[in-house]
mmCIF file of C-alpha atoms and ligand atoms in Angstrom:
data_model
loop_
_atom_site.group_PDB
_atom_site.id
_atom_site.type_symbol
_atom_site.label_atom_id
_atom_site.label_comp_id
_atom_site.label_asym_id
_atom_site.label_seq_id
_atom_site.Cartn_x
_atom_site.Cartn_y
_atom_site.Cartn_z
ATOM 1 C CA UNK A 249 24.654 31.058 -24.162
ATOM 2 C CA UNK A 250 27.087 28.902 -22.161
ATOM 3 C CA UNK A 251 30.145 30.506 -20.808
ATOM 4 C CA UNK A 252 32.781 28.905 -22.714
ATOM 5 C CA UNK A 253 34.968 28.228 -20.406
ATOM 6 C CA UNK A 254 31.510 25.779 -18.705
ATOM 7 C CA UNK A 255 30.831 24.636 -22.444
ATOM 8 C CA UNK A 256 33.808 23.182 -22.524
ATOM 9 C CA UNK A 257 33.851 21.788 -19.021
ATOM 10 C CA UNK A 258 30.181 20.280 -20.063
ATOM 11 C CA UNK A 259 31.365 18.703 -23.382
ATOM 12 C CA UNK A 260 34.022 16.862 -21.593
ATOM 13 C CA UNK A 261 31.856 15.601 -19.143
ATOM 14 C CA UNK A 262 29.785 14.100 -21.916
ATOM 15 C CA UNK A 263 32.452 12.286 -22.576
ATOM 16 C CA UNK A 264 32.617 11.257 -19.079
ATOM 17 C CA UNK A 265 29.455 9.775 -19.095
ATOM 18 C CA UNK A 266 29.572 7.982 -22.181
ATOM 19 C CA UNK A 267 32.516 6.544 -20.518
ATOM 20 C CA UNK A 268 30.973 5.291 -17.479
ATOM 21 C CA UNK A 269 28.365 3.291 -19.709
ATOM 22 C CA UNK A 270 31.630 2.007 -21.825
ATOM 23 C CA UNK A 271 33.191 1.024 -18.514
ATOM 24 C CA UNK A 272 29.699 -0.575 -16.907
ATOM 25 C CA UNK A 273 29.090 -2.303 -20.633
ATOM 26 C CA UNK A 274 32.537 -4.064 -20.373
ATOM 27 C CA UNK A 275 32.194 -5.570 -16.386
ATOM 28 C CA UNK A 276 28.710 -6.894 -17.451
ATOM 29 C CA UNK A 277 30.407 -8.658 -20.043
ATOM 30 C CA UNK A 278 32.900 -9.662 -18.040
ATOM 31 C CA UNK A 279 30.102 -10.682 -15.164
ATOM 32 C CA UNK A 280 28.269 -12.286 -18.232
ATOM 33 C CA UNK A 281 31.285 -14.436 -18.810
ATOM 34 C CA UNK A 282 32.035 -15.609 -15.463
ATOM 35 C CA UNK A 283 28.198 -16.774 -15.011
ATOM 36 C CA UNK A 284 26.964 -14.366 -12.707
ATOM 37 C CA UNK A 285 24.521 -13.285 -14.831
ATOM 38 C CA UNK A 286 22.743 -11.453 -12.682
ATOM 39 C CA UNK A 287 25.408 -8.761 -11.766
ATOM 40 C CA UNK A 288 26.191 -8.979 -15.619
ATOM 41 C CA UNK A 289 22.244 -8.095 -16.407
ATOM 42 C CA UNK A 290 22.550 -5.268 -13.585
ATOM 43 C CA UNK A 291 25.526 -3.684 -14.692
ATOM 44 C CA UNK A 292 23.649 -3.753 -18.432
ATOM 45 C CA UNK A 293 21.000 -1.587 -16.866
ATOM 46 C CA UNK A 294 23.402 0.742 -15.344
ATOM 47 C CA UNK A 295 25.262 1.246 -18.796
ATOM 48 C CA UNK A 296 21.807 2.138 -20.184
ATOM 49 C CA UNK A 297 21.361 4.926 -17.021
ATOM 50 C CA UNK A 298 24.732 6.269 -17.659
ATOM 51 C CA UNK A 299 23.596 6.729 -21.296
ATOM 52 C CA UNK A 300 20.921 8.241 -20.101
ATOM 53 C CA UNK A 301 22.684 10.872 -18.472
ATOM 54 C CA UNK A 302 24.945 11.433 -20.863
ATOM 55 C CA UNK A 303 21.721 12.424 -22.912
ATOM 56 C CA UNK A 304 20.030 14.907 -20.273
ATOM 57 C CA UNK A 305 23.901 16.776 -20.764
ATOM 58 C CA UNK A 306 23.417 16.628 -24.319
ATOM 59 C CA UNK A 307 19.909 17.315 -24.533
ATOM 60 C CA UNK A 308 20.529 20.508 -22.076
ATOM 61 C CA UNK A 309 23.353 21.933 -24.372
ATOM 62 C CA UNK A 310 21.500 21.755 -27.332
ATOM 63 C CA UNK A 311 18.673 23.341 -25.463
ATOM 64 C CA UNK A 312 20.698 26.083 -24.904
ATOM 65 C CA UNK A 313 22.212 26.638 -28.197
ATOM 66 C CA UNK A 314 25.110 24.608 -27.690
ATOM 67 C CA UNK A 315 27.731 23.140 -29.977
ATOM 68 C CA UNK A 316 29.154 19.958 -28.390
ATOM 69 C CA UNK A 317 32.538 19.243 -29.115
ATOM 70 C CA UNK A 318 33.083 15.852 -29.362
ATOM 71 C CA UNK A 319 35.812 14.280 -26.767
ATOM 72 C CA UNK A 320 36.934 10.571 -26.810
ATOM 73 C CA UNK A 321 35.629 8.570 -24.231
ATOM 74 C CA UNK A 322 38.789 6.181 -22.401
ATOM 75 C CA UNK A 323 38.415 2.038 -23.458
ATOM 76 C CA UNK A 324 37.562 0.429 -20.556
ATOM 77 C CA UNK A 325 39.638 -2.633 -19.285
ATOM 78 C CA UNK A 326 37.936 -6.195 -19.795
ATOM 79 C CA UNK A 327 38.694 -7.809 -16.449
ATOM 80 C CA UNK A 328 37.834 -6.408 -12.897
ATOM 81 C CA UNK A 329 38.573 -9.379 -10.761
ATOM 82 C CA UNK A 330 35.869 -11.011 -7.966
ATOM 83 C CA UNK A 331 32.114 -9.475 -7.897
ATOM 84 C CA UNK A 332 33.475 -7.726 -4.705
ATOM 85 C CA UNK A 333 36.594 -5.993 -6.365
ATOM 86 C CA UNK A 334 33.808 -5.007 -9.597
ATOM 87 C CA UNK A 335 31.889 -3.473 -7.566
ATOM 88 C CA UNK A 336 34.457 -1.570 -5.525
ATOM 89 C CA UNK A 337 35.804 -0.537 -8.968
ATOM 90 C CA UNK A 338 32.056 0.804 -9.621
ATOM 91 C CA UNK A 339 32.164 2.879 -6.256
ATOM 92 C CA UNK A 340 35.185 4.188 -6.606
ATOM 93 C CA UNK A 341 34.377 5.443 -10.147
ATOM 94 C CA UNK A 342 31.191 6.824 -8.746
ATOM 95 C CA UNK A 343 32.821 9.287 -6.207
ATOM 96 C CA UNK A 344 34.911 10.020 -9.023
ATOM 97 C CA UNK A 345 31.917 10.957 -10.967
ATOM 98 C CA UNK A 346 30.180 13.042 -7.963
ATOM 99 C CA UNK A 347 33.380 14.944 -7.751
ATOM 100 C CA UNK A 348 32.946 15.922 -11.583
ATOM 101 C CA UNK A 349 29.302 17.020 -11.234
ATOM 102 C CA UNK A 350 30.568 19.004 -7.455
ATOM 103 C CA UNK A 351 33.486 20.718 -9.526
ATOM 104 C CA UNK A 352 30.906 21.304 -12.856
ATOM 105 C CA UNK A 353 28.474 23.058 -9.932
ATOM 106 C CA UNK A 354 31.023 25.064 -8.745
ATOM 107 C CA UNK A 355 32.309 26.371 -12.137
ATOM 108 C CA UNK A 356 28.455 26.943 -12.878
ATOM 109 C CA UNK A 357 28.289 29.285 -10.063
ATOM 110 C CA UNK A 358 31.602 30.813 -10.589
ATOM 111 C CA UNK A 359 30.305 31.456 -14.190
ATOM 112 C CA UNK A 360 27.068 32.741 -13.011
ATOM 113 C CA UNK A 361 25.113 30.285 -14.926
ATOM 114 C CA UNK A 362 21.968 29.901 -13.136
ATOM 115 C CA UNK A 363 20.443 27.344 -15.921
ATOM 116 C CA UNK A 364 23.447 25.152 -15.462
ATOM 117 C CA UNK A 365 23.252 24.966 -11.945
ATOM 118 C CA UNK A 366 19.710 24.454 -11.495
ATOM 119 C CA UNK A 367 20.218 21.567 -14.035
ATOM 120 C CA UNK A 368 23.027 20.060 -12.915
ATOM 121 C CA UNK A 369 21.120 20.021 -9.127
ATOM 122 C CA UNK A 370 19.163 16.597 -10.349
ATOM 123 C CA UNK A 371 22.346 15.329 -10.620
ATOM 124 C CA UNK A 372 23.714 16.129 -7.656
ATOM 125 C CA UNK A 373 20.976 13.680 -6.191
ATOM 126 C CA UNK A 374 21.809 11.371 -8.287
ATOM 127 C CA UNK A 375 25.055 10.508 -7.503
ATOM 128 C CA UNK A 376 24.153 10.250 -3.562
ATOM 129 C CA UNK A 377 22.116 7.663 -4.616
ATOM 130 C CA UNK A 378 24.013 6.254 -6.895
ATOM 131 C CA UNK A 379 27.041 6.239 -4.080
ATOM 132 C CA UNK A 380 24.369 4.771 -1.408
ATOM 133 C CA UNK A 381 23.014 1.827 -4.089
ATOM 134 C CA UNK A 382 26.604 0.403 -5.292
ATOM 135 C CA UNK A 383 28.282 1.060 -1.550
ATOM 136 C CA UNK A 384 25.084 -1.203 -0.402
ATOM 137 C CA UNK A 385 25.964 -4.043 -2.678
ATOM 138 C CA UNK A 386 29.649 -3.794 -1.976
ATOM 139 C CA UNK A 387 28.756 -3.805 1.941
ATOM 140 C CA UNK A 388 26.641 -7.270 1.441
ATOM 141 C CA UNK A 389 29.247 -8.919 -1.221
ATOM 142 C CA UNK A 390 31.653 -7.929 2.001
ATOM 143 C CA UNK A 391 29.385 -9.851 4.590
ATOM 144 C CA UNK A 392 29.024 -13.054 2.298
ATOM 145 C CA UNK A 393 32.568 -13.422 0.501
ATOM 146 C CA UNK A 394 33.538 -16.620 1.978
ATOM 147 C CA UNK A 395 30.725 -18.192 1.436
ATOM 148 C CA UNK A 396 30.163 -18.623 -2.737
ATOM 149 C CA UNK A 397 26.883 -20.011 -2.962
ATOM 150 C CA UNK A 398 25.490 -16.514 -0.565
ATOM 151 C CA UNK A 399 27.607 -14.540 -3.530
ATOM 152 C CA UNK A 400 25.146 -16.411 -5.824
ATOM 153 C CA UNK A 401 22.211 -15.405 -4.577
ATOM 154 C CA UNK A 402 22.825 -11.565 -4.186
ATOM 155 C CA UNK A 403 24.035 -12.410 -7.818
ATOM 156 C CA UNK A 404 20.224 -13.959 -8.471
ATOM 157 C CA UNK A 405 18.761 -10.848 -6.342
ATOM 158 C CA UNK A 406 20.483 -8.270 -8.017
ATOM 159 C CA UNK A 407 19.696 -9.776 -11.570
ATOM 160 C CA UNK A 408 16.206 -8.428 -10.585
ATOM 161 C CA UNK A 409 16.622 -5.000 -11.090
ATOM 162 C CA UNK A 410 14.954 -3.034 -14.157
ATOM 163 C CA UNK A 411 16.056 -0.116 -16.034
HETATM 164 FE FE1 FEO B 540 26.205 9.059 -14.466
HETATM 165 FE FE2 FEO B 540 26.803 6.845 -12.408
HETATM 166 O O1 FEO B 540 26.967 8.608 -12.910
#
């Protein structure tokens, strides 16, 4: 059994994750619709990791007897401004997300729930890569942001990645 007060904690970040795919769905369309279709395609494949972690959570609860309570997950806006701004949106949502999984750790150990914290320990490397991969592309957006057609072809380079 889940402490409660961690069950709780855990259904809401659910929710969190769900909403992360929402919110990387909506800037690939947005991407998609100012042609840079290749940040558009790799924001679609980090919507389909984010629902892929929202899965492990689920997939854990039920494993451990679990009844998830449903939460709503927050509509996501359908503009974010230049590539550059997008993806500074995406890293600051990130941290925001690393902080959840620190603070879901923490309660985990506070709770004494050594199945929770050896689980949530994958994701704990997750998000430092996750942090390293988007603060990368917002670093070489940075370098290249006067100069359009160089914005085009990290677009055309990061179109490239696979899910
Ligand atoms: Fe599921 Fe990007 O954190």
């Amino acid at each position: 059994m889940i402490p409660e007060k961690l069950k709780t904690a855990l259904d809401e970040h659910v929710s969190a994750e769900i909403g992360a795919a929402y919110l990387y769905l909506a800037m690939s369309a947005d991407f998609e619709s100012k042609a840079f279709k290749g940040f558009g395609r790799w924001m679609r494949v980090q919507f389909q990791e984010e629902m892929t972690h929202a899965l492990k959570f689920v997939d854990f609860m039920l494993a451990r007897g679990a009844t998830i309570v449903w939460k709503d997950a927050k509509a996501p806006a359908t503009t974010f401004g230049t590539a550059l701004e997008t993806f500074e949106k995406t890293l600051a949502h990130e941290r925001e997300v690393t902080a959840r999984i620190h603070k879901l750790y923490h309660l985990a150990a506070a709770e004494k729930d050594t199945a929770t914290q050896v689980f949530l320990q994958w994701f704990v490397t997750e998000q430092v890569e996750e942090e390293a991969r988007v603060s990368e592309i917002v670093d070489k957006i940075r370098m290249v942001s006067d100069r359009p057609g160089s914005v085009l072809y990290l677009d055309k380079e990061y179109g490239k990645r696979t899910a």
